[in-house]
Coordinates of C-alpha atoms and ligand atoms in Angstrom, one line a residue:
X1 CA -22.3 -64.0 -24.4
X2 CA -23.7 -67.5 -24.7
X3 CA -26.9 -68.2 -22.7
X4 CA -27.1 -71.1 -20.3
X5 CA -29.6 -71.2 -17.3
X6 CA -29.6 -72.1 -13.6
X7 CA -32.6 -73.5 -11.7
X8 CA -33.7 -72.0 -8.4
X9 CA -36.5 -73.5 -6.3
X10 CA -37.9 -71.1 -3.7
X11 CA -39.5 -72.2 -0.4
X12 CA -42.8 -71.2 -2.0
X13 CA -42.3 -74.0 -4.5
X14 CA -41.8 -71.5 -7.3
X15 CA -39.2 -72.8 -9.8
X16 CA -37.1 -70.2 -11.5
X17 CA -35.0 -70.5 -14.6
X18 CA -32.3 -67.9 -14.3
X19 CA -30.3 -67.0 -17.4
X20 CA -26.6 -67.4 -17.3
X21 CA -24.0 -65.6 -19.4
X22 CA -20.5 -66.9 -20.3
X23 CA -17.7 -64.3 -20.4
X24 CA -14.7 -64.2 -22.7
X25 CA -12.5 -64.9 -19.6
X26 CA -13.5 -65.9 -16.0
X27 CA -16.6 -67.0 -14.2
X28 CA -20.0 -67.6 -15.7
X29 CA -22.7 -65.2 -14.2
X30 CA -26.2 -65.9 -13.1
X31 CA -28.7 -63.1 -14.0
X32 CA -30.7 -62.5 -10.8
X33 CA -32.0 -59.0 -11.9
X34 CA -35.6 -60.2 -12.0
X35 CA -35.5 -62.2 -8.8
X36 CA -37.2 -59.3 -6.9
X37 CA -40.4 -60.1 -8.9
X38 CA -40.5 -63.4 -6.9
X39 CA -40.3 -61.5 -3.7
X40 CA -36.7 -62.3 -2.7
X41 CA -33.3 -60.5 -2.9
X42 CA -29.9 -62.0 -3.1
X43 CA -27.6 -61.3 -0.1
X44 CA -23.9 -60.7 -0.7
X45 CA -22.3 -58.1 1.7
X46 CA -18.9 -57.0 0.3
X47 CA -20.0 -58.3 -3.1
X48 CA -17.8 -61.5 -2.7
X49 CA -19.9 -63.3 -5.4
X50 CA -21.4 -60.4 -7.3
X51 CA -20.7 -59.2 -10.8
X52 CA -22.0 -55.6 -10.7
X53 CA -21.5 -54.9 -14.4
X54 CA -20.2 -56.0 -17.7
X55 CA -16.9 -54.6 -18.7
X56 CA -14.2 -55.1 -21.5
X57 CA -11.4 -53.1 -19.8
X58 CA -9.5 -55.3 -17.2
X59 CA -9.5 -58.9 -16.4
X60 CA -8.0 -60.5 -13.2
X61 CA -7.5 -64.3 -12.6
X62 CA -7.0 -64.3 -8.9
X63 CA -6.1 -68.0 -8.7
X64 CA -3.4 -67.7 -11.4
X65 CA -2.2 -64.2 -10.5
X66 CA -3.1 -62.8 -14.0
X67 CA -3.9 -59.2 -14.7
X68 CA -4.8 -58.1 -18.3
X69 CA -5.5 -54.6 -19.5
X70 CA -7.7 -55.0 -22.6
X71 CA -6.2 -58.5 -22.9
X72 CA -2.5 -57.5 -22.6
X73 CA -0.6 -59.0 -19.5
X74 CA 0.5 -56.4 -17.0
X75 CA 4.2 -57.4 -17.0
X76 CA 4.4 -57.0 -20.8
X77 CA 2.8 -53.6 -20.6
X78 CA 5.1 -52.6 -17.8
X79 CA 8.1 -53.7 -19.8
X80 CA 7.1 -52.7 -23.4
X81 CA 5.0 -49.5 -23.0
X82 CA 4.9 -46.3 -21.1
X83 CA 2.0 -44.9 -19.1
X84 CA 0.6 -42.8 -21.9
X85 CA 0.4 -45.8 -24.2
X86 CA -1.3 -47.8 -21.4
X87 CA -3.7 -44.8 -20.7
X88 CA -4.6 -44.7 -24.4
X89 CA -5.2 -48.5 -24.3
X90 CA -7.5 -48.4 -21.3
X91 CA -9.5 -45.5 -22.7
X92 CA -9.8 -46.7 -26.4
X93 CA -9.3 -50.5 -26.2
X94 CA -6.2 -50.7 -28.5
X95 CA -2.6 -49.7 -28.1
X96 CA -1.8 -46.5 -30.1
X97 CA 0.5 -46.4 -33.1
X98 CA 3.2 -43.6 -33.1
X99 CA 0.9 -41.0 -34.6
X100 CA -2.0 -41.8 -32.3
X101 CA 0.3 -41.7 -29.3
X102 CA 1.7 -38.3 -30.4
X103 CA -1.7 -36.9 -30.7
X104 CA -2.9 -38.3 -27.4
X105 CA 0.2 -37.0 -25.5
X106 CA -0.2 -33.6 -27.2
X107 CA -3.8 -33.4 -26.1
X108 CA -2.9 -34.4 -22.5
X109 CA -0.2 -31.7 -22.6
X110 CA -2.7 -29.1 -23.6
X111 CA -4.6 -29.6 -20.3
X112 CA -1.9 -30.1 -17.7
X113 CA -2.2 -26.5 -16.3
X114 CA -4.9 -25.8 -13.7
X115 CA -6.9 -22.5 -13.4
X116 CA -4.8 -20.0 -11.4
X117 CA -7.7 -19.6 -9.0
X118 CA -7.5 -23.3 -8.1
X119 CA -4.2 -22.5 -6.4
X120 CA -6.1 -20.4 -3.9
X121 CA -8.0 -23.5 -2.7
X122 CA -4.8 -24.8 -1.1
X123 CA -4.6 -21.7 1.1
X124 CA -7.7 -22.9 3.0
X125 CA -5.9 -26.1 4.1
X126 CA -3.4 -26.3 7.0
X127 CA 0.1 -27.1 5.8
X128 CA 0.0 -30.4 7.6
X129 CA -3.3 -31.4 6.1
X130 CA -3.2 -35.0 4.7
X131 CA -2.7 -34.6 0.9
X132 CA -5.5 -37.0 0.2
X133 CA -7.9 -34.6 2.0
X134 CA -6.7 -31.9 -0.3
X135 CA -6.9 -34.1 -3.4
X136 CA -10.6 -35.1 -2.6
X137 CA -11.5 -31.4 -2.3
X138 CA -9.5 -29.9 -5.2
X139 CA -10.4 -32.6 -7.7
X140 CA -14.1 -32.3 -6.8
X141 CA -13.8 -28.6 -7.2
X142 CA -12.6 -28.9 -10.8
X143 CA -16.2 -29.3 -11.8
X144 CA -16.7 -25.6 -10.7
X145 CA -14.3 -24.6 -13.5
X146 CA -15.6 -26.7 -16.4
X147 CA -19.3 -26.1 -16.9
X148 CA -18.6 -26.3 -20.7
X149 CA -17.9 -30.1 -20.7
X150 CA -20.3 -31.6 -18.2
X151 CA -23.0 -33.0 -20.4
X152 CA -22.1 -36.6 -19.7
X153 CA -24.3 -37.9 -22.5
X154 CA -22.2 -36.0 -25.0
X155 CA -19.2 -38.3 -26.0
X156 CA -17.0 -35.3 -26.8
X157 CA -17.7 -33.8 -23.3
X158 CA -16.9 -37.2 -21.7
X159 CA -13.6 -37.4 -23.6
X160 CA -12.7 -33.8 -22.8
X161 CA -13.4 -34.4 -19.1
X162 CA -11.3 -37.6 -19.2
X163 CA -8.4 -35.8 -20.8
X164 CA -8.6 -32.9 -18.3
X165 CA -8.6 -35.3 -15.3
X166 CA -5.7 -37.4 -16.6
X167 CA -3.8 -34.3 -17.4
X168 CA -4.4 -32.4 -14.2
X169 CA -4.2 -34.9 -11.5
X170 CA -0.3 -34.9 -11.6
X171 CA -0.3 -31.1 -11.4
X172 CA -2.7 -31.2 -8.4
X173 CA -0.9 -34.1 -6.7
X174 CA 2.4 -32.2 -7.0
X175 CA 0.8 -29.0 -5.7
X176 CA -0.4 -31.0 -2.6
X177 CA 3.2 -31.9 -1.8
X178 CA 4.6 -28.5 -2.6
X179 CA 2.0 -26.8 -0.4
X180 CA 2.8 -29.2 2.5
X181 CA 6.5 -28.3 2.2
X182 CA 6.0 -24.5 1.8
X183 CA 7.6 -24.7 -1.6
X184 CA 6.3 -22.6 -4.6
X185 CA 4.1 -24.5 -7.1
X186 CA 5.9 -25.7 -10.2
X187 CA 4.2 -25.3 -13.6
X188 CA 4.0 -28.4 -15.9
X189 CA 6.5 -28.6 -18.7
X190 CA 5.2 -29.9 -22.0
X191 CA 8.6 -31.1 -23.3
X192 CA 8.8 -33.7 -20.5
X193 CA 7.1 -37.1 -20.4
X194 CA 4.2 -37.6 -18.0
X195 CA 6.2 -39.2 -15.2
X196 CA 9.2 -36.9 -15.7
X197 CA 6.9 -33.8 -15.6
X198 CA 5.3 -35.1 -12.4
X199 CA 8.7 -35.6 -10.6
X200 CA 9.8 -32.2 -11.9
X201 CA 6.7 -30.5 -10.5
X202 CA 7.3 -32.4 -7.2
X203 CA 11.0 -31.7 -6.7
X204 CA 12.4 -29.0 -8.9
X205 CA 13.5 -25.8 -7.2
X206 CA 13.6 -22.3 -8.8
X207 CA 17.1 -21.9 -7.3
X208 CA 18.7 -24.5 -9.6
X209 CA 18.0 -26.5 -12.7
X210 CA 18.1 -30.2 -12.1
X211 CA 16.2 -32.8 -14.1
X212 CA 14.6 -35.9 -12.6
X213 CA 16.9 -39.0 -12.8
X214 CA 15.9 -41.2 -15.8
X215 CA 15.9 -44.4 -13.7
X216 CA 13.5 -42.8 -11.2
X217 CA 11.3 -41.5 -14.1
X218 CA 11.1 -45.0 -15.5
X219 CA 10.2 -46.4 -12.1
X220 CA 7.5 -43.7 -11.6
X221 CA 6.1 -44.4 -15.0
X222 CA 6.0 -48.1 -14.3
X223 CA 4.3 -47.5 -10.9
X224 CA 1.6 -45.5 -12.8
X225 CA 1.1 -48.4 -15.2
X226 CA 0.8 -51.0 -12.5
X227 CA -1.8 -48.9 -10.6
X228 CA -3.8 -47.8 -13.6
X229 CA -6.8 -50.1 -13.4
X230 CA -8.0 -53.1 -11.6
X231 CA -11.5 -54.3 -12.5
X232 CA -14.3 -53.5 -10.1
X233 CA -12.3 -52.7 -7.0
X234 CA -13.7 -50.7 -4.1
X235 CA -12.9 -47.2 -5.5
X236 CA -13.8 -48.1 -9.1
X237 CA -17.1 -49.4 -7.9
X238 CA -17.5 -46.1 -6.0
X239 CA -16.9 -44.1 -9.2
X240 CA -19.4 -46.3 -11.1
X241 CA -22.1 -46.0 -8.5
X242 CA -21.6 -42.2 -8.2
X243 CA -21.6 -41.9 -12.0
X244 CA -24.8 -44.0 -12.3
X245 CA -26.7 -41.0 -10.8
X246 CA -25.5 -38.8 -13.6
X247 CA -23.0 -36.9 -11.3
X248 CA -20.3 -35.0 -13.2
X249 CA -17.0 -36.9 -13.8
X250 CA -15.0 -34.6 -11.5
X251 CA -17.3 -35.4 -8.6
X252 CA -17.2 -39.1 -9.4
X253 CA -13.4 -39.2 -9.4
X254 CA -13.3 -37.3 -6.1
X255 CA -15.6 -40.0 -4.7
X256 CA -13.2 -42.6 -6.0
X257 CA -10.3 -40.8 -4.3
X258 CA -12.1 -40.7 -1.0
X259 CA -12.8 -44.5 -1.3
X260 CA -9.2 -45.3 -2.3
X261 CA -7.9 -43.5 0.9
X262 CA -9.0 -46.4 3.2
X263 CA -6.1 -48.5 4.6
X264 CA -7.8 -51.7 3.4
X265 CA -7.6 -50.3 -0.2
X266 CA -5.3 -47.7 -1.6
X267 CA -4.2 -46.4 1.8
X268 CA -2.4 -49.8 2.3
X269 CA 0.9 -48.5 0.6
X270 CA 1.2 -45.7 3.2
X271 CA 0.1 -48.2 6.0
X272 CA 2.6 -50.8 4.7
X273 CA 5.6 -48.5 4.8
X274 CA 4.5 -47.2 8.3
X275 CA 4.4 -50.9 9.3
X276 CA 7.8 -51.7 7.9
X277 CA 9.3 -48.7 9.6
X278 CA 7.6 -49.7 12.9
X279 CA 9.0 -53.2 12.6
X280 CA 12.3 -51.5 11.9
X281 CA 14.5 -54.7 12.2
X282 CA 14.1 -58.3 11.0
X283 CA 14.4 -59.4 14.6
X284 CA 11.0 -57.9 15.4
X285 CA 9.2 -59.6 12.5
X286 CA 7.9 -62.6 14.5
X287 CA 6.2 -60.3 16.9
X288 CA 4.2 -58.6 14.1
X289 CA 3.4 -61.9 12.4
X290 CA 1.9 -63.1 15.7
X291 CA -0.1 -59.9 16.0
X292 CA -1.4 -60.3 12.4
X293 CA -2.6 -63.8 13.2
X294 CA -4.2 -62.8 16.5
X295 CA -8.0 -62.5 16.0
X296 CA -8.2 -60.2 19.1
X297 CA -5.7 -57.8 17.5
X298 CA -6.9 -55.5 14.7
X299 CA -3.4 -55.4 13.3
X300 CA -3.1 -56.9 9.8
X301 CA 0.0 -57.3 7.6
X302 CA -0.4 -54.3 5.4
X303 CA 0.5 -55.1 1.8
X304 CA -0.6 -58.7 2.2
X305 CA -3.8 -60.4 1.0
X306 CA -6.3 -59.5 -1.6
X307 CA -10.0 -60.0 -2.3
X308 CA -9.3 -61.5 -5.7
X309 CA -5.7 -62.6 -5.8
X310 CA -5.2 -65.9 -4.1
X311 CA -1.7 -66.1 -5.6
X312 CA 1.1 -63.5 -6.1
X313 CA -0.3 -60.2 -7.2
X314 CA 1.5 -59.9 -10.7
X315 CA 2.0 -56.2 -10.0
X316 CA 4.0 -57.0 -6.8
X317 CA 6.4 -59.1 -8.9
X318 CA 7.1 -56.2 -11.3
X319 CA 7.3 -53.8 -8.4
X320 CA 9.8 -56.0 -6.6
X321 CA 12.2 -55.8 -9.6
X322 CA 11.8 -52.0 -9.7
X323 CA 12.5 -51.7 -6.0
X324 CA 15.9 -53.2 -6.5
X325 CA 16.7 -51.0 -9.5
X326 CA 15.6 -47.8 -7.7
X327 CA 17.4 -48.6 -4.4
X328 CA 20.6 -49.3 -6.4
X329 CA 20.5 -46.0 -8.3
X330 CA 19.6 -44.1 -5.1
X331 CA 22.4 -45.9 -3.2
X332 CA 19.9 -47.4 -0.7
X333 CA 20.3 -51.1 -1.6
X334 CA 21.3 -51.7 2.0
X335 CA 18.2 -49.9 3.2
X336 CA 17.1 -51.8 6.3
X337 CA 13.5 -51.4 5.2
X338 CA 14.2 -53.5 2.2
X339 CA 15.8 -56.2 4.3
X340 CA 12.7 -56.2 6.6
X341 CA 10.4 -56.4 3.6
X342 CA 12.2 -59.3 2.0
X343 CA 12.5 -61.2 5.2
X344 CA 8.8 -60.5 6.1
X345 CA 7.7 -61.7 2.7
X346 CA 9.9 -64.9 3.1
X347 CA 8.5 -65.7 6.6
X348 CA 4.9 -64.9 5.6
X349 CA 5.0 -67.1 2.5
X350 CA 6.1 -70.1 4.7
X351 CA 3.8 -69.5 7.6
X352 CA 0.7 -71.9 7.5
X353 CA -1.6 -69.0 8.6
X354 CA -0.8 -67.1 5.4
X355 CA -0.4 -70.1 3.2
X356 CA -3.8 -71.6 4.2
X357 CA -5.5 -68.2 3.6
X358 CA -3.6 -67.6 0.3
X359 CA -2.3 -64.3 1.6
X360 CA 0.4 -63.1 -0.8
X361 CA 2.1 -59.7 -1.2
X362 CA -0.1 -57.3 -3.2
X363 CA 0.7 -54.2 -5.2
X364 CA 1.1 -52.1 -2.1
X365 CA 3.9 -54.2 -0.5
X366 CA 6.8 -52.9 -2.6
X367 CA 5.4 -49.7 -4.0
X368 CA 6.0 -47.8 -0.8
X369 CA 9.7 -48.9 -0.7
X370 CA 10.2 -47.5 -4.2
X371 CA 8.3 -44.3 -3.5
X372 CA 10.3 -43.7 -0.3
X373 CA 13.5 -44.3 -2.2
X374 CA 12.5 -41.7 -4.8
X375 CA 12.1 -39.2 -1.9
X376 CA 8.3 -39.2 -1.8
X377 CA 6.9 -38.8 1.7
X378 CA 4.7 -41.6 3.0
X379 CA 1.5 -39.5 3.2
X380 CA 1.8 -38.9 -0.6
X381 CA 1.8 -42.6 -1.5
X382 CA -2.0 -42.9 -1.8
X383 CA -2.1 -39.7 -3.8
X384 CA 0.3 -41.3 -6.3
X385 CA -2.1 -44.3 -6.4
X386 CA -5.0 -42.0 -7.1
X387 CA -3.0 -40.2 -9.7
X388 CA -2.4 -43.4 -11.6
X389 CA -5.8 -44.9 -11.1
X390 CA -7.6 -41.8 -12.5
X391 CA -7.2 -43.2 -16.0
X392 CA -8.8 -46.5 -14.9
X393 CA -11.6 -44.7 -13.1
X394 CA -12.4 -42.5 -16.1
X395 CA -12.2 -45.5 -18.5
X396 CA -14.7 -47.4 -16.4
X397 CA -16.9 -44.4 -15.9
X398 CA -17.0 -43.7 -19.6
X399 CA -17.8 -47.4 -20.3
X400 CA -20.7 -47.3 -17.9
X401 CA -22.2 -44.1 -19.2
X402 CA -22.0 -45.3 -22.8
X403 CA -23.8 -48.5 -21.8
X404 CA -27.3 -48.2 -23.4
X405 CA -29.0 -50.2 -20.5
X406 CA -27.1 -48.1 -17.8
X407 CA -29.4 -47.2 -14.9
X408 CA -28.9 -45.7 -11.4
X409 CA -27.3 -48.2 -9.0
X410 CA -29.6 -48.8 -6.1
X411 CA -28.9 -52.0 -4.0
X412 CA -31.5 -53.3 -1.5
X413 CA -30.9 -54.8 2.0
X414 CA -31.7 -57.4 4.5
X415 CA -33.7 -55.4 7.0
X416 CA -33.5 -56.6 10.6
X417 CA -34.7 -53.4 12.3
X418 CA -38.0 -52.7 14.1
X419 CA -41.3 -53.5 12.4
X420 CA -43.8 -50.7 12.3
X421 CA -44.7 -49.3 15.7
X422 CA -46.5 -46.2 17.1
X423 CA -44.8 -43.0 18.3
X424 CA -45.4 -42.5 22.1
X425 CA -45.7 -38.7 22.8
X426 CA -42.6 -37.5 24.7
X427 CA -44.6 -36.8 27.9
X428 CA -45.2 -40.5 28.1
X429 CA -41.8 -41.8 27.0
Ligands
SDX1 C1 -5.7 -52.9 -3.0 O1 -9.7 -54.9 -4.9 C2 -8.7 -54.5 -5.5 O2 -8.4 -54.8 -6.7 C3 -7.8 -53.5 -4.7 C4 -6.4 -53.2 -5.3 C5 -6.6 -52.3 -6.6 O3 -5.6 -52.3 -7.4 O4 -7.6 -51.6 -6.7 O5 -5.7 -54.4 -5.7 C6 -5.6 -52.3 -4.4 O6 -6.5 -52.4 -2.2 C7 -4.8 -54.0 -2.5 C8 -5.1 -54.5 -1.1 C9 -4.4 -53.5 -0.1 N1 -4.8 -53.8 1.3 C10 -3.9 -54.3 2.1 O7 -2.8 -54.7 1.9 C11 -4.5 -54.3 3.6 C12 -4.2 -55.7 4.2 N2 -5.1 -56.7 3.5 C13 -6.4 -57.0 4.1 O8 -7.0 -55.9 4.7 C14 -7.2 -57.9 3.3 O9 -6.4 -58.9 2.8 C15 -8.0 -57.3 2.1 C16 -8.9 -56.2 2.6 C17 -7.1 -56.8 1.1 C18 -8.9 -58.4 1.5 O10 -9.7 -58.8 2.6 P1 -10.9 -59.8 2.3 O11 -10.9 -60.3 0.9 O12 -12.2 -59.2 2.8 O13 -10.5 -61.0 3.1 P2 -10.8 -61.2 4.6 O14 -10.6 -59.9 5.3 O15 -12.1 -61.9 4.7 O16 -9.6 -62.2 5.1 C19 -9.7 -63.6 4.9 C20 -8.9 -64.2 6.1 C21 -9.3 -63.6 7.4 O17 -8.9 -64.6 8.4 P3 -10.1 -65.7 8.9 O18 -11.2 -64.8 9.4 O19 -10.4 -66.5 7.7 O20 -9.4 -66.4 10.0 O21 -7.5 -63.7 5.9 C22 -7.2 -62.9 7.0 C23 -8.4 -62.4 7.6 O22 -8.2 -62.1 9.0 N3 -6.4 -61.8 6.4 C24 -5.3 -61.3 7.0 C25 -4.8 -60.3 6.1 N4 -5.7 -60.2 5.0 C26 -6.6 -61.2 5.3 N5 -4.6 -61.6 8.1 C27 -3.5 -60.8 8.4 N6 -3.0 -59.9 7.5 C28 -3.7 -59.6 6.4 N7 -3.2 -58.7 5.6

């Protein structure tokens, strides 16, 4: 990082020279870490202008609609690689060669089973429990089974925990669905690819042998790749903050899952499909566009807008291609929902409200259409997002823990509450 500096003159007249660092890509940063010594804090609710860490994993150019995993453009990775190669890349910084990939996949396969006692955790949930509630609980509970690999300062333990999480989340995610349906849990199959294995654990039945459709497997694998990581988004920041206290990785990922659940974040794919189903027909789109623009209405166009992208989300473009492929192979190319989505996108991209605010379709706009076409219920959409994002979360967590200067995250505040005052005894209150 090259050093520049920025001058800041405080009301007290103190002049500060703040170091600046230049990144390999993106915005320069101003180091304000010592500002507290001058008796002031910065103020940035929502971290609109704050770089909370240094990272080498993912880069987003919101203005140009660029997303790079370790420098590789997301559309190239989605076309040229599978999710295991992308997972290896995020964790290790380079794409694997054939031997490295084979070893990585073999290692993941050795950890896809979950402890039989974990299955009893599901019995405590009602069958209609939201699967994200189950995911938060069961993933957090994994730490109860792995005392042997929880020394986070031991690189081997970190790697083993990362492997266990990446390997087990599909198994747990599928168990959430099977439990909600009253179907028996399906064990992982090591001869299958990661995405094929997940769809098999989701939909195979003991009564007959049918393998997942290869087109659906490819679409599922691509969805995993597109959701794998995304810089310091809300849930990744949650994982980093939880991890900064030294909490074990299973608890940190459970915190990330909880954070992802919000409709403004990973819950948007479920909310988006519910919205498209509620719109139901292209004739009703104007009504919903008006509501999205109405400041007195809390309704927002789910799947639109992004904190960073002020251009098309590059993942949405890839997802849109996949949507057409999947709907064709599932015979749903005339699905009215797709018609609503395409017309909604067209109208919104022409409407001055959305154009002025640079609101474009994001990753969640088309993913729900694909997942629904594959046969995945809406309440499982964010579970799939969490499944895919686990590799990004553990990569970012590992990067943070390995950072020599890493310390516990502890933001300050702008306090506007009462100044010190005396307690009046209750008899006199
Ligand atoms: C994800 O951060 C990540 O990287 C997240 C993610 C990842 O991979 O981890 O990309 C995944 O979370 C994608 C985003 C999914 N969320 C949605 O689709 C929900 C709908 N979108 C909005 O909630 C919103 O766009 C956010 C939360 C995504 C971004 O909100 P910001 O950056 O805080 O922007 P804002 O709320 O300040 O909005 C700016 C303006 C406001 O209008 P004005 O006050 O300026 O008049 O745009 C308006 C907002 O009202 N606006 C919308 C809108 N999104 C923003 N108006 C209608 N519909 C929308 N969807």
